[in-house]
Every structure is written in C-alpha cells, then in structure tokens.
Short mmCIF file of N, CA, C and O in Angstrom, two decimals:
data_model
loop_
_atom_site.label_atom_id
_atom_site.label_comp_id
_atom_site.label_asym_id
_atom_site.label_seq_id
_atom_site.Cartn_x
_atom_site.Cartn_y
_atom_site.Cartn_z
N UNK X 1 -53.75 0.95 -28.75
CA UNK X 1 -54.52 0.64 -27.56
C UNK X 1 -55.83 1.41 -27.61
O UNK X 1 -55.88 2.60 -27.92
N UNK X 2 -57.16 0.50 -27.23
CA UNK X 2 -58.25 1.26 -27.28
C UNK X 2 -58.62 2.35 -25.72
O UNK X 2 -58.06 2.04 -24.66
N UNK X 3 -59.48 3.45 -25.77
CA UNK X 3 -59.45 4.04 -25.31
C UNK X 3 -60.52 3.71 -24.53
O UNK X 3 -61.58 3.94 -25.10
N UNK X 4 -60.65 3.20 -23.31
CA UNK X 4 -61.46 3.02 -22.79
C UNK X 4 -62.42 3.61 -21.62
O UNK X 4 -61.87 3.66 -20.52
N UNK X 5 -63.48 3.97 -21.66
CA UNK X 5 -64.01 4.81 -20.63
C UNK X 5 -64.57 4.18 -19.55
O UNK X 5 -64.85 3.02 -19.85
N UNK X 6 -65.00 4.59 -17.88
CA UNK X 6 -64.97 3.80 -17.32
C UNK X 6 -66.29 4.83 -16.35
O UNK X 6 -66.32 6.04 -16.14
N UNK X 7 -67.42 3.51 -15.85
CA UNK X 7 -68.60 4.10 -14.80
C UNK X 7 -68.01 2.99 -13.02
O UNK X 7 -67.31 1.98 -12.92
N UNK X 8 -68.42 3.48 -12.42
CA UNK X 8 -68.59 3.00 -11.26
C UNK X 8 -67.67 1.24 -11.37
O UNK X 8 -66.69 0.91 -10.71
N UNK X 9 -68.44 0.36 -12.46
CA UNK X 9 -67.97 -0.98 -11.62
C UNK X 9 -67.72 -1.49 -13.68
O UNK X 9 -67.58 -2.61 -14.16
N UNK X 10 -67.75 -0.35 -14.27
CA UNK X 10 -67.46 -0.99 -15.97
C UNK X 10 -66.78 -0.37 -16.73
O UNK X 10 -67.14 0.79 -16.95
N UNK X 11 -65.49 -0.94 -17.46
CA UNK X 11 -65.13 -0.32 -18.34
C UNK X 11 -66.01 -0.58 -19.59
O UNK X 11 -66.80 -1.52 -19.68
N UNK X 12 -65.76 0.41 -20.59
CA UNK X 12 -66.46 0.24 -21.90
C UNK X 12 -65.78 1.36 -22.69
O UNK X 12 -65.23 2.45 -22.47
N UNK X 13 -66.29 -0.03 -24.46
CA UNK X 13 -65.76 0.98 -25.61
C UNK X 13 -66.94 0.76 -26.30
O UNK X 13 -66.91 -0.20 -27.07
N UNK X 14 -68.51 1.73 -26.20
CA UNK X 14 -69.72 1.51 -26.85
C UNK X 14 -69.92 2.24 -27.49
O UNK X 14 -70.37 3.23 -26.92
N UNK X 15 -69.77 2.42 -29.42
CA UNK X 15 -69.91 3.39 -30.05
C UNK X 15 -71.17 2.95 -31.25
O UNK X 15 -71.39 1.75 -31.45
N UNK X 16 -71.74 3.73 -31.82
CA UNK X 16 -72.69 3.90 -32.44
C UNK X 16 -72.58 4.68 -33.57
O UNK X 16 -72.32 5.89 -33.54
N UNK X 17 -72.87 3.69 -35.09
CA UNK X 17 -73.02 4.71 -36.08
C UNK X 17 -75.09 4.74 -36.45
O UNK X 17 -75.80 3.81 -36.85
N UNK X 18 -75.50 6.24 -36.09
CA UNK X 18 -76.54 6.62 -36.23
C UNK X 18 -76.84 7.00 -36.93
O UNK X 18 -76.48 8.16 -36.71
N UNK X 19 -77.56 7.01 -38.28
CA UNK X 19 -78.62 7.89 -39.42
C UNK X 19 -79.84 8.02 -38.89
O UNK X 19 -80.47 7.09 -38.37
N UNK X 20 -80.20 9.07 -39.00
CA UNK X 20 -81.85 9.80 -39.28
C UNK X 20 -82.30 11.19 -40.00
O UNK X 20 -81.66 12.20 -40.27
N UNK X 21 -83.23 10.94 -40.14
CA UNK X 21 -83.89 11.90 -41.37
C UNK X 21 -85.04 12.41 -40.81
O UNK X 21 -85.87 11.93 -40.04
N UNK X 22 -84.89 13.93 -41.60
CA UNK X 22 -85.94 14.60 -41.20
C UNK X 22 -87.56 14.28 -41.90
O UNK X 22 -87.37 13.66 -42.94
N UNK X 23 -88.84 14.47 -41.71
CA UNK X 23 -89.78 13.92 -41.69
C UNK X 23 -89.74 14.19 -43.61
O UNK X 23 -89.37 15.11 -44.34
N UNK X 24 -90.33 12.81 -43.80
CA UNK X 24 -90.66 12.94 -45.49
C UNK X 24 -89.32 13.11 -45.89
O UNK X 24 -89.11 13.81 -46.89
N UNK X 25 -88.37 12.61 -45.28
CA UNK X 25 -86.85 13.24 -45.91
C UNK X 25 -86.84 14.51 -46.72
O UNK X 25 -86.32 14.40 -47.83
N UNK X 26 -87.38 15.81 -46.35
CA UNK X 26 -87.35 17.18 -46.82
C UNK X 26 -85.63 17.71 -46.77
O UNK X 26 -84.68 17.50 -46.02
N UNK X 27 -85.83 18.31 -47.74
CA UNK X 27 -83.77 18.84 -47.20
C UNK X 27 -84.59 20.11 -46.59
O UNK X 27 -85.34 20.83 -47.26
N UNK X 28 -84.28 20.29 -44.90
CA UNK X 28 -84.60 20.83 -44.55
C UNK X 28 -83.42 21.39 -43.48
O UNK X 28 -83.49 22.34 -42.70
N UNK X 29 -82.56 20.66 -43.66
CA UNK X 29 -80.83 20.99 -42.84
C UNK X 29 -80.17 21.62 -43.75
O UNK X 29 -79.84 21.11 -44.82
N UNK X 30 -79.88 22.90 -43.35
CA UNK X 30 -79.09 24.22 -43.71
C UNK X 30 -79.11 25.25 -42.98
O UNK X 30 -79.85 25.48 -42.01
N UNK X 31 -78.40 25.82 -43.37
CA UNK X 31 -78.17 27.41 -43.14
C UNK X 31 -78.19 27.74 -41.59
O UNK X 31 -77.34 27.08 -40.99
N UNK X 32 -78.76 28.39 -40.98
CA UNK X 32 -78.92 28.39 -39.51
C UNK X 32 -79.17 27.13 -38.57
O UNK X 32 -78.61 26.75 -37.54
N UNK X 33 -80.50 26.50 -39.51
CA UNK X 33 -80.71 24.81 -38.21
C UNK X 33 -79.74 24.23 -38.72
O UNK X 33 -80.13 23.11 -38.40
N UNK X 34 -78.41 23.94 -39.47
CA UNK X 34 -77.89 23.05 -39.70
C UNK X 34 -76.78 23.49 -38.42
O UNK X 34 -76.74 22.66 -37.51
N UNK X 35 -76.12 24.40 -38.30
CA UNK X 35 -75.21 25.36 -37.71
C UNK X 35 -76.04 25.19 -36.04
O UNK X 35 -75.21 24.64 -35.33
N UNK X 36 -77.08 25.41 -35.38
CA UNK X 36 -78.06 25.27 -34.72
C UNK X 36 -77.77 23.94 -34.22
O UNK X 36 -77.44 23.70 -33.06
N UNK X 37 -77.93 22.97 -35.28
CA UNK X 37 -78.36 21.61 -34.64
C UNK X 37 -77.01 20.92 -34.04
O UNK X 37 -76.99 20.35 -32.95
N UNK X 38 -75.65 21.08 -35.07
CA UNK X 38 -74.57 20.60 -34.70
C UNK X 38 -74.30 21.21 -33.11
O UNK X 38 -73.85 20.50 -32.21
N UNK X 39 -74.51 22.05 -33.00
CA UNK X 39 -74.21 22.60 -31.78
C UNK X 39 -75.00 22.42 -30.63
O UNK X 39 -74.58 22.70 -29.51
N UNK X 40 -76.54 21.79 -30.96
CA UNK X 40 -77.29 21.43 -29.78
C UNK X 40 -77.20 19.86 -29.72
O UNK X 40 -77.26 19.38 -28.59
N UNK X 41 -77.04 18.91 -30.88
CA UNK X 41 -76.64 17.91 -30.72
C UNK X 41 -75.55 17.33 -29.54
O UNK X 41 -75.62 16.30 -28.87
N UNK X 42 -74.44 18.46 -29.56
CA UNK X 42 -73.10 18.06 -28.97
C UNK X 42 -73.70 18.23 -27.20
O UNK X 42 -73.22 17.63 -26.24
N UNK X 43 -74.43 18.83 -27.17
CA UNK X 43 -75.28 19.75 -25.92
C UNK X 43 -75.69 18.74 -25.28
O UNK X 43 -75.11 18.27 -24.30
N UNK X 44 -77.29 18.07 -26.06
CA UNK X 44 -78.05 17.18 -25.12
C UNK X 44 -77.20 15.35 -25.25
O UNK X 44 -77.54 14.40 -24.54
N UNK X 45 -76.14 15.29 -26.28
CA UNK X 45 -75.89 14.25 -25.88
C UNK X 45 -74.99 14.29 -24.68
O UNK X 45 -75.24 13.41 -23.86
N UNK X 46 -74.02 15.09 -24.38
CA UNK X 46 -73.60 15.05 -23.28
C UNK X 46 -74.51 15.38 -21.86
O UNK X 46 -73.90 15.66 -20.82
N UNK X 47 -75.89 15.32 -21.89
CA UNK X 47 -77.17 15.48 -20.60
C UNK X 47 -76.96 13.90 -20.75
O UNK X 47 -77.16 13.26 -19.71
N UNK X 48 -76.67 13.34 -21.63
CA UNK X 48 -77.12 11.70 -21.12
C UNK X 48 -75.68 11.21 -21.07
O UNK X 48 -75.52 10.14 -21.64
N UNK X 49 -74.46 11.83 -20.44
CA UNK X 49 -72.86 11.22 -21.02
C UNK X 49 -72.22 10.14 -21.98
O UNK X 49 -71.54 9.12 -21.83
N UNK X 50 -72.93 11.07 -23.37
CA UNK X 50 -72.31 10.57 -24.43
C UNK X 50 -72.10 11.38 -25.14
O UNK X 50 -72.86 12.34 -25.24
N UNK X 51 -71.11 11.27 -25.80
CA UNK X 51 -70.54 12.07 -26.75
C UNK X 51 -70.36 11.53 -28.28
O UNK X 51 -70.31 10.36 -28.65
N UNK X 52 -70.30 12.47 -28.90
CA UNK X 52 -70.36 12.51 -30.56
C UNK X 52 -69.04 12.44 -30.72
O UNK X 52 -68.37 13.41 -30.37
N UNK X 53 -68.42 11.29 -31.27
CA UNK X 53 -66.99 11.30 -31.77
C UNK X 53 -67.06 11.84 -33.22
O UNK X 53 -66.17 12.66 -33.48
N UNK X 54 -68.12 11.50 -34.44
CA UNK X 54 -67.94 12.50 -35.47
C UNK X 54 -69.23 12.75 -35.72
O UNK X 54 -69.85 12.11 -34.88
N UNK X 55 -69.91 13.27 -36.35
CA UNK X 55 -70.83 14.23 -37.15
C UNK X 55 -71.06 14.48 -38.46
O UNK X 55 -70.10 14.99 -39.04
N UNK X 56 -72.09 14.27 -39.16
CA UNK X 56 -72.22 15.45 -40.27
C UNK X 56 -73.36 15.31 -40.76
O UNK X 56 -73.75 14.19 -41.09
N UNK X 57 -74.14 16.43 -40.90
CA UNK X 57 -75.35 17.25 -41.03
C UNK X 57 -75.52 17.14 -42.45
O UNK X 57 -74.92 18.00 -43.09
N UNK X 58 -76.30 16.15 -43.24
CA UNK X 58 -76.88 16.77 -44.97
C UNK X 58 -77.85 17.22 -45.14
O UNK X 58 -78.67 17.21 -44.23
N UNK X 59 -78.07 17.63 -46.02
CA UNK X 59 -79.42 18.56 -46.02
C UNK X 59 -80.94 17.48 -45.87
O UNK X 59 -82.05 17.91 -45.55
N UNK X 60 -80.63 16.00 -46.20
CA UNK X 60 -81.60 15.56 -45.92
C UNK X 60 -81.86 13.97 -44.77
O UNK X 60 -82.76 13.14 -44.61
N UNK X 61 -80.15 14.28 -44.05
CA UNK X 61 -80.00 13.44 -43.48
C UNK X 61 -79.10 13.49 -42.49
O UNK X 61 -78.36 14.44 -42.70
N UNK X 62 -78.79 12.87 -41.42
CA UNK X 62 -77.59 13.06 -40.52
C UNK X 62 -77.01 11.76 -39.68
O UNK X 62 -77.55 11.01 -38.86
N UNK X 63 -75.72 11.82 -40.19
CA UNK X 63 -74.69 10.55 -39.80
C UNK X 63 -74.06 11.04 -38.15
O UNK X 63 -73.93 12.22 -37.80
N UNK X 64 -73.84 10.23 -37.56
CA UNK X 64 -73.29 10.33 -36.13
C UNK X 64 -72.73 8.75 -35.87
O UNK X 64 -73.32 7.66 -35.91
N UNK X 65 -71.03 9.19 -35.54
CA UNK X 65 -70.39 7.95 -34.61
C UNK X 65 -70.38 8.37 -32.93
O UNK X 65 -69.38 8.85 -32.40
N UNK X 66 -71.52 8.13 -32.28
CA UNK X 66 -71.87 8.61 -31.07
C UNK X 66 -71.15 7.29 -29.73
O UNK X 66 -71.30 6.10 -30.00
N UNK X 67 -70.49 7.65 -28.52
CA UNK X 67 -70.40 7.10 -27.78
C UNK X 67 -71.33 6.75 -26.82
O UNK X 67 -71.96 7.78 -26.61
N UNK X 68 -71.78 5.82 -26.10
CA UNK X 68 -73.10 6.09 -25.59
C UNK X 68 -72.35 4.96 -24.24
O UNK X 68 -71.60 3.99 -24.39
N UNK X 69 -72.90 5.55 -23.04
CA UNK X 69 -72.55 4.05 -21.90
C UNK X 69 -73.66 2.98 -22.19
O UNK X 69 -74.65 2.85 -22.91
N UNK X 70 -73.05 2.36 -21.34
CA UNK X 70 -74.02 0.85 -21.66
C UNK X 70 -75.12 1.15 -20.17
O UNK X 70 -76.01 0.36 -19.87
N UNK X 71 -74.85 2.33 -19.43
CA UNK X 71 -76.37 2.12 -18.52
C UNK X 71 -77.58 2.74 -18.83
O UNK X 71 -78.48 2.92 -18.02
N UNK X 72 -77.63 3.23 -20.61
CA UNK X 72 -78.52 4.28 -21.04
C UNK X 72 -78.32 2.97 -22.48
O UNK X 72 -77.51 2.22 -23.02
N UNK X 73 -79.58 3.39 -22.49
CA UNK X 73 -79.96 2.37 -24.21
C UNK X 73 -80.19 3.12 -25.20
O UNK X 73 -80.79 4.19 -25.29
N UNK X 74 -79.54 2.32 -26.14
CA UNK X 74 -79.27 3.48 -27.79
C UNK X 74 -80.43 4.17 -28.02
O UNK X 74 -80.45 5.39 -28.21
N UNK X 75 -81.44 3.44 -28.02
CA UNK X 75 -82.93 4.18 -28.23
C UNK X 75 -83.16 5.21 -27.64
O UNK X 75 -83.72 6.12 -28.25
N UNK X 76 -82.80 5.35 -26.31
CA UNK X 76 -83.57 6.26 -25.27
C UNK X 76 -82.63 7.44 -25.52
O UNK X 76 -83.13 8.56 -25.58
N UNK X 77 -81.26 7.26 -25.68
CA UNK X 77 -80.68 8.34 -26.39
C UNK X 77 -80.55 8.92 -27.37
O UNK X 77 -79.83 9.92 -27.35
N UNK X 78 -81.28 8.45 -28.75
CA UNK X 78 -81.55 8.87 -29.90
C UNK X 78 -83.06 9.17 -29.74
O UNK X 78 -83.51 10.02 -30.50
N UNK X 79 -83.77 8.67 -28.99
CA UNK X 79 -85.14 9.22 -28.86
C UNK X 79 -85.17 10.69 -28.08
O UNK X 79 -86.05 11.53 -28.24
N UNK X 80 -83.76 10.85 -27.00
CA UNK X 80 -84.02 11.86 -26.71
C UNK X 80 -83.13 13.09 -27.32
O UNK X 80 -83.43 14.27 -27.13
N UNK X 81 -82.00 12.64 -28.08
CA UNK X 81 -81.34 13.66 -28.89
C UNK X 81 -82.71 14.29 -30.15
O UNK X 81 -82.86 15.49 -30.40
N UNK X 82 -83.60 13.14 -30.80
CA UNK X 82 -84.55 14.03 -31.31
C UNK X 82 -85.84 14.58 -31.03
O UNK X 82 -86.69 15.04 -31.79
N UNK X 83 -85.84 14.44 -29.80
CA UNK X 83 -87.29 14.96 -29.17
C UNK X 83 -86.98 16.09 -28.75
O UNK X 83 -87.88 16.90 -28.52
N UNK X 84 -85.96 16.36 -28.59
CA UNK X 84 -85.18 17.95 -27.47
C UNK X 84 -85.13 18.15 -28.49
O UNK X 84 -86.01 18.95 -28.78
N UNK X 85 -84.17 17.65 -29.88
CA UNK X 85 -83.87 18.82 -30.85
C UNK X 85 -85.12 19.38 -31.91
O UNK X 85 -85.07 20.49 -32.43
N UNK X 86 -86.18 18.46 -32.11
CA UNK X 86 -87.50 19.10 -32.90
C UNK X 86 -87.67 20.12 -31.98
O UNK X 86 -87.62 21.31 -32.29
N UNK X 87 -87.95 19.54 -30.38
CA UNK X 87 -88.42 20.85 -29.68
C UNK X 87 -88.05 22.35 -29.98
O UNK X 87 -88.74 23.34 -30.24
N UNK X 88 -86.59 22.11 -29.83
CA UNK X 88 -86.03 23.68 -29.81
C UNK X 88 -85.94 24.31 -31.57
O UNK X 88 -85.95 25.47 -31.98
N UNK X 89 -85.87 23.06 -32.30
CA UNK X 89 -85.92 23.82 -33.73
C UNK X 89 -87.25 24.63 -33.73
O UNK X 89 -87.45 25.83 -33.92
N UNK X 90 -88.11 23.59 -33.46
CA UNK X 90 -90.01 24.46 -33.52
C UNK X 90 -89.86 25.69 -33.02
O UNK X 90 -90.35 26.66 -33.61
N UNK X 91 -89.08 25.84 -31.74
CA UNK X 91 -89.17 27.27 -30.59
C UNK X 91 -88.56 28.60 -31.68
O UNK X 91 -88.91 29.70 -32.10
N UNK X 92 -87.68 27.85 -31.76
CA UNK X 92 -86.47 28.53 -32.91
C UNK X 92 -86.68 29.15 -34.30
O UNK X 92 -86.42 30.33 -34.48
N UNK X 93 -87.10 28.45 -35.18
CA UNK X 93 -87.48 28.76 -36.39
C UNK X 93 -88.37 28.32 -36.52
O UNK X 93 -88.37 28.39 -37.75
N UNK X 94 -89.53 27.72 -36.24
CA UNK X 94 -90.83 27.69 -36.88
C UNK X 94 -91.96 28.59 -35.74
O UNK X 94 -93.09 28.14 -35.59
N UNK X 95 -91.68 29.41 -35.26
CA UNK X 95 -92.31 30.33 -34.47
C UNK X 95 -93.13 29.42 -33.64
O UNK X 95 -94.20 30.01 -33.59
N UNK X 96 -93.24 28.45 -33.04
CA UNK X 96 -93.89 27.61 -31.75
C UNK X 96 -93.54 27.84 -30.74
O UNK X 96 -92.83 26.95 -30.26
N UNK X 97 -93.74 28.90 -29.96
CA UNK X 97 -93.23 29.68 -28.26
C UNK X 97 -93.70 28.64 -27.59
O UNK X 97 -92.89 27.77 -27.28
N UNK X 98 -94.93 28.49 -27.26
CA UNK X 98 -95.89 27.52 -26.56
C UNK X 98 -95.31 26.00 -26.44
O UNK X 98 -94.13 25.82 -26.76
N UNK X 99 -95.90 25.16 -26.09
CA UNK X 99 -95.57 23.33 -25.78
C UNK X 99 -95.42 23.23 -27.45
O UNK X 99 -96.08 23.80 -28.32
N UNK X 100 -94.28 22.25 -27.57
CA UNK X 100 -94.87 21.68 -29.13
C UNK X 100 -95.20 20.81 -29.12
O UNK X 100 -94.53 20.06 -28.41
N UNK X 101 -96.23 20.26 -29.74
CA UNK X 101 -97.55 18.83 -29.41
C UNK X 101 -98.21 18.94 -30.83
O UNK X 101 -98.45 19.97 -31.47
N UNK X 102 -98.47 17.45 -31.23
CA UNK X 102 -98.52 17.20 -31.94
C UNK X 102 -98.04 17.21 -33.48
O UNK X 102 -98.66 16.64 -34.38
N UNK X 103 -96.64 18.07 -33.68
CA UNK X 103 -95.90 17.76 -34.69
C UNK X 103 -94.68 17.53 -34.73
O UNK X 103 -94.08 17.70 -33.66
N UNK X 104 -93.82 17.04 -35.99
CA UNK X 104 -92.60 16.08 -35.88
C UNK X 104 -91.86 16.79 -36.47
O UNK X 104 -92.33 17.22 -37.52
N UNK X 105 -90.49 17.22 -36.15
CA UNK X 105 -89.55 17.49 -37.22
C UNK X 105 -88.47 16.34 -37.97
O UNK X 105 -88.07 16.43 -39.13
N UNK X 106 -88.19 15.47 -37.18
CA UNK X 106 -87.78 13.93 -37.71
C UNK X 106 -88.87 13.16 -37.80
O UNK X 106 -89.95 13.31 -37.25
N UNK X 107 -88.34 11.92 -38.89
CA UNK X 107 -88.89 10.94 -39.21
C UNK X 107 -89.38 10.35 -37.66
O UNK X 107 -89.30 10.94 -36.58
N UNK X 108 -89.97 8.85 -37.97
CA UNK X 108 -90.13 7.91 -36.51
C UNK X 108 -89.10 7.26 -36.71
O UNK X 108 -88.50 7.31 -35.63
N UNK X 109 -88.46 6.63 -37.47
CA UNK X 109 -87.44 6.08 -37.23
C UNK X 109 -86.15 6.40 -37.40
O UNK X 109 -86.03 7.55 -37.82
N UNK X 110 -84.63 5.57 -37.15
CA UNK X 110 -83.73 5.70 -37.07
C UNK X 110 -82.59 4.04 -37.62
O UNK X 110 -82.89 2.85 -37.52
N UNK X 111 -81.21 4.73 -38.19
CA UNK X 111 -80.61 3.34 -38.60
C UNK X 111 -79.68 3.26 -37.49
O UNK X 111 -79.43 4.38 -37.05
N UNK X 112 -79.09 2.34 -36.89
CA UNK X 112 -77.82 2.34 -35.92
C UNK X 112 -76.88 0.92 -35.92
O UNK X 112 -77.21 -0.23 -35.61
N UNK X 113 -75.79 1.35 -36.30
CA UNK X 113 -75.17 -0.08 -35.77
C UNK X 113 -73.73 0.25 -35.18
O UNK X 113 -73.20 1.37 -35.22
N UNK X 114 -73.14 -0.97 -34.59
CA UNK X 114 -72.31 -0.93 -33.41
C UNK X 114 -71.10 -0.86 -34.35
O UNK X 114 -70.90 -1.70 -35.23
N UNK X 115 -70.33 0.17 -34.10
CA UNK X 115 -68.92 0.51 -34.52
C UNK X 115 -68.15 -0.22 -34.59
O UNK X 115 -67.85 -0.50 -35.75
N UNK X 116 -67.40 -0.92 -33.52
CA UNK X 116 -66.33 -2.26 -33.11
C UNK X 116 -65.19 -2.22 -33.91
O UNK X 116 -65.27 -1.43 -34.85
N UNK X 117 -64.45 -2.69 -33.83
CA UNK X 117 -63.09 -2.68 -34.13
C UNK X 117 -63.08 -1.79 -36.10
O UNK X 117 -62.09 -1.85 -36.82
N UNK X 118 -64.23 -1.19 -36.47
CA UNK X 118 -63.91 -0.81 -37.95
C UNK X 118 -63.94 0.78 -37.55
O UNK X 118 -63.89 1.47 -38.57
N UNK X 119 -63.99 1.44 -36.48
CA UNK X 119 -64.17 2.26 -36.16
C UNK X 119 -63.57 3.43 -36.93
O UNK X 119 -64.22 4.44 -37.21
N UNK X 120 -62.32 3.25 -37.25
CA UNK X 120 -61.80 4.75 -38.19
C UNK X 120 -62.45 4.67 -39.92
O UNK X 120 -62.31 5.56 -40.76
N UNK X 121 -63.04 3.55 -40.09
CA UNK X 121 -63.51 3.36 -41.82
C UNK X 121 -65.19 4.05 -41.26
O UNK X 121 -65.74 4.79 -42.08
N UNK X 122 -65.81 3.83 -40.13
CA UNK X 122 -67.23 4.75 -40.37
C UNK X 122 -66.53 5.53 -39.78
O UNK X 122 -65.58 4.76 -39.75
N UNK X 123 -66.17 6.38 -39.29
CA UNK X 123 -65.52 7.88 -39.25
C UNK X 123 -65.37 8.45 -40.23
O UNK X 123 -66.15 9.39 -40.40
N UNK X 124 -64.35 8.17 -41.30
CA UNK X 124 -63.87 8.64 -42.50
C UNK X 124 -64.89 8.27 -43.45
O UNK X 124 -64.79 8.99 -44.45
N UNK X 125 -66.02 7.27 -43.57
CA UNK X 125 -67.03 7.31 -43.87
C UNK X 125 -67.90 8.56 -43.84
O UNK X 125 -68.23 9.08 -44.91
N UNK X 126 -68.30 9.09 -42.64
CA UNK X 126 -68.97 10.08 -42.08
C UNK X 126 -68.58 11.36 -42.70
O UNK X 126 -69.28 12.14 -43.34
N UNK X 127 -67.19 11.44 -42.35
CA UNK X 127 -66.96 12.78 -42.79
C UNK X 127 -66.77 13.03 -44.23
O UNK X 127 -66.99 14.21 -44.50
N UNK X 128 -66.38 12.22 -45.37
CA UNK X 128 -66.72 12.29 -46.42
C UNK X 128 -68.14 12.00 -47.35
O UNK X 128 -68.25 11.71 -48.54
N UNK X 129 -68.90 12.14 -46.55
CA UNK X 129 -70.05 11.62 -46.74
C UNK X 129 -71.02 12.47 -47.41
O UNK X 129 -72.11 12.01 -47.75
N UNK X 130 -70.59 14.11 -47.71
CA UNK X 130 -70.98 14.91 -48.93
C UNK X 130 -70.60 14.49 -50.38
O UNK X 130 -71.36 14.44 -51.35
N UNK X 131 -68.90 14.13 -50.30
CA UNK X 131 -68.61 13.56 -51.59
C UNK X 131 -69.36 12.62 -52.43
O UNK X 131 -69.62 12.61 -53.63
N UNK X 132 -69.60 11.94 -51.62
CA UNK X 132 -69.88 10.79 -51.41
C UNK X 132 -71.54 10.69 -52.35
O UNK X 132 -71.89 9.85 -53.19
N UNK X 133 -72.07 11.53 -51.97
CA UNK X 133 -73.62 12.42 -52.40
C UNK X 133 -73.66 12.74 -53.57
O UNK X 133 -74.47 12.53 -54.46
N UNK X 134 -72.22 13.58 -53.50
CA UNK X 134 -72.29 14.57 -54.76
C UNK X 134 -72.40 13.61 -56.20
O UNK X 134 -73.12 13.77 -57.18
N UNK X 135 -71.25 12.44 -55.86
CA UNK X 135 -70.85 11.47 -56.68
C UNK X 135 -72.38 10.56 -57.44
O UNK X 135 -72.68 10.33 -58.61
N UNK X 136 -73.08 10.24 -56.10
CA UNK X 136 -73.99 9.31 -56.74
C UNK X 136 -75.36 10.23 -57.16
O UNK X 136 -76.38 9.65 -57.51
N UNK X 137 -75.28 11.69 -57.09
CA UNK X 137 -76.57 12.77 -57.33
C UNK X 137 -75.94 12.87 -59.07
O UNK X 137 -76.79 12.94 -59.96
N UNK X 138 -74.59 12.86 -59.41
CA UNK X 138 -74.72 12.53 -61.22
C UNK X 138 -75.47 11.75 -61.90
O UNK X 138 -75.60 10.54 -61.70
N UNK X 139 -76.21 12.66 -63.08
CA UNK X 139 -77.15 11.85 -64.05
C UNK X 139 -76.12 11.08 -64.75
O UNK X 139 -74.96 11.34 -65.06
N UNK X 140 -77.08 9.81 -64.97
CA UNK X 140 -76.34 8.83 -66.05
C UNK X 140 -75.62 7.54 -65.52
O UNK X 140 -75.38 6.51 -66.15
N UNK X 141 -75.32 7.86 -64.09
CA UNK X 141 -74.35 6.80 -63.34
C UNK X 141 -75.26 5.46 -62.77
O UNK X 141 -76.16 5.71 -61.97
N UNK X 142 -75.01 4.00 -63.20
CA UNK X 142 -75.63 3.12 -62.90
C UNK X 142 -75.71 2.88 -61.99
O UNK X 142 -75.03 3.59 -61.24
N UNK X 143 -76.52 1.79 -61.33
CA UNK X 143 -76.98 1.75 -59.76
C UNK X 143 -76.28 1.00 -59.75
O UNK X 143 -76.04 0.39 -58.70
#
C-alpha cells in the first residue's frame, strides 16, 4: 500500500527524482560543504513541506528523490533549495558576510522527473550512485 500524504482537501503521492550541478560542473562537493549541504538541504526543504526521501552528494553532482506537495511547484522548490543553499555556502566558506549578489554556486539549470510507481529502482539508483561512477571513471571501458 502506498503511503499517502494528505493537505487540507488532497491526498497525494508527489515524488521527484532531481540532479544538479555545481557551476561549470567543478567537483566542488566534499569535505565540510558536502557534510554542510546534506544537512541544510534536509533543513530548507522541509521550509517548503517537502522532504528528501533519499540523497546523495558527488563531488560534481547531486541526486535527490524529493517529496514535494502539489500546492508548491517543482521549480520554485528547487529554485529555492539552491538559492538558500549557494547563499549560506558563500557565508560559510567562501568568506561573503555581506548580501551575496551577483555570483552562483550551482549551475542555472536542473534535471527532474516524476518517480511513480518505479520508485524503489531510483532510490537504489541514488544510493548506489558512487559505484556506479567509479565503474564508468575506468580507462578503456566503451561507451
């Protein structure tokens, strides 16, 4: 039985598999912002009541099966999971105390598509999704 969550006058099962990359795809996820981000991720998506069913942070990219309601639009919640999170990385580690204006720590864009009934194959997708790296970063292996 699916698990269904419920607002005022709707039930819903609205999940989202999300990729995005940091600007110029730099591996720039590690060490502290990687540790940092998982933990502010889980933060501002629940300011908009959605939650991250899985996660995982690569150094030059990041997968999310995110729940999102249907009275907030995928965009406006991935626009605002990375506008809060450049913010506070800049505050954080790139010494920007002040407004941050005019620079990007993500790309402009983003990939997303709707989960639906395959839901445990992008999960287990997600979370193996270093292997997964490691496998196709071998020299010699055909495309």
């Amino acid at each position: 039985m699916r698990d269904y969550k419920s607002l005022a006058h709707t039930h819903y099962d609205c999940k989202y598999h999300i990729v995005f990359i940091p600007k110029y795809r730099k591996k720039v996820i590690y060490g502290k912002i990687r540790e940092y981000l998982g933990e502010i991720f889980h933060e501002l998506a629940s300011h908009r009541e959605s939650k991250i069913e899985e996660g995982h942070l690569m150094g030059d990219h990041i997968h999310m099966c995110i729940s999102i309601p249907p009275k907030y639009a995928v965009s406006k919640v991935v626009g605002y999971l990375k506008g809060k999170s450049a913010i506070m990385v800049a505050r954080l580690f790139g010494k920007k105390r002040r407004k941050f204006k005019g620079e990007s720590f993500w790309a402009r864009g983003y990939f997303v598509s709707t989960v639906g009934l395959d839901e445990t194959m992008v999960r287990e997708y997600i979370k193996h999704q270093e292997e997964r790296d490691k496998y196709f970063d071998q020299p010699g292996l055909p495309l």
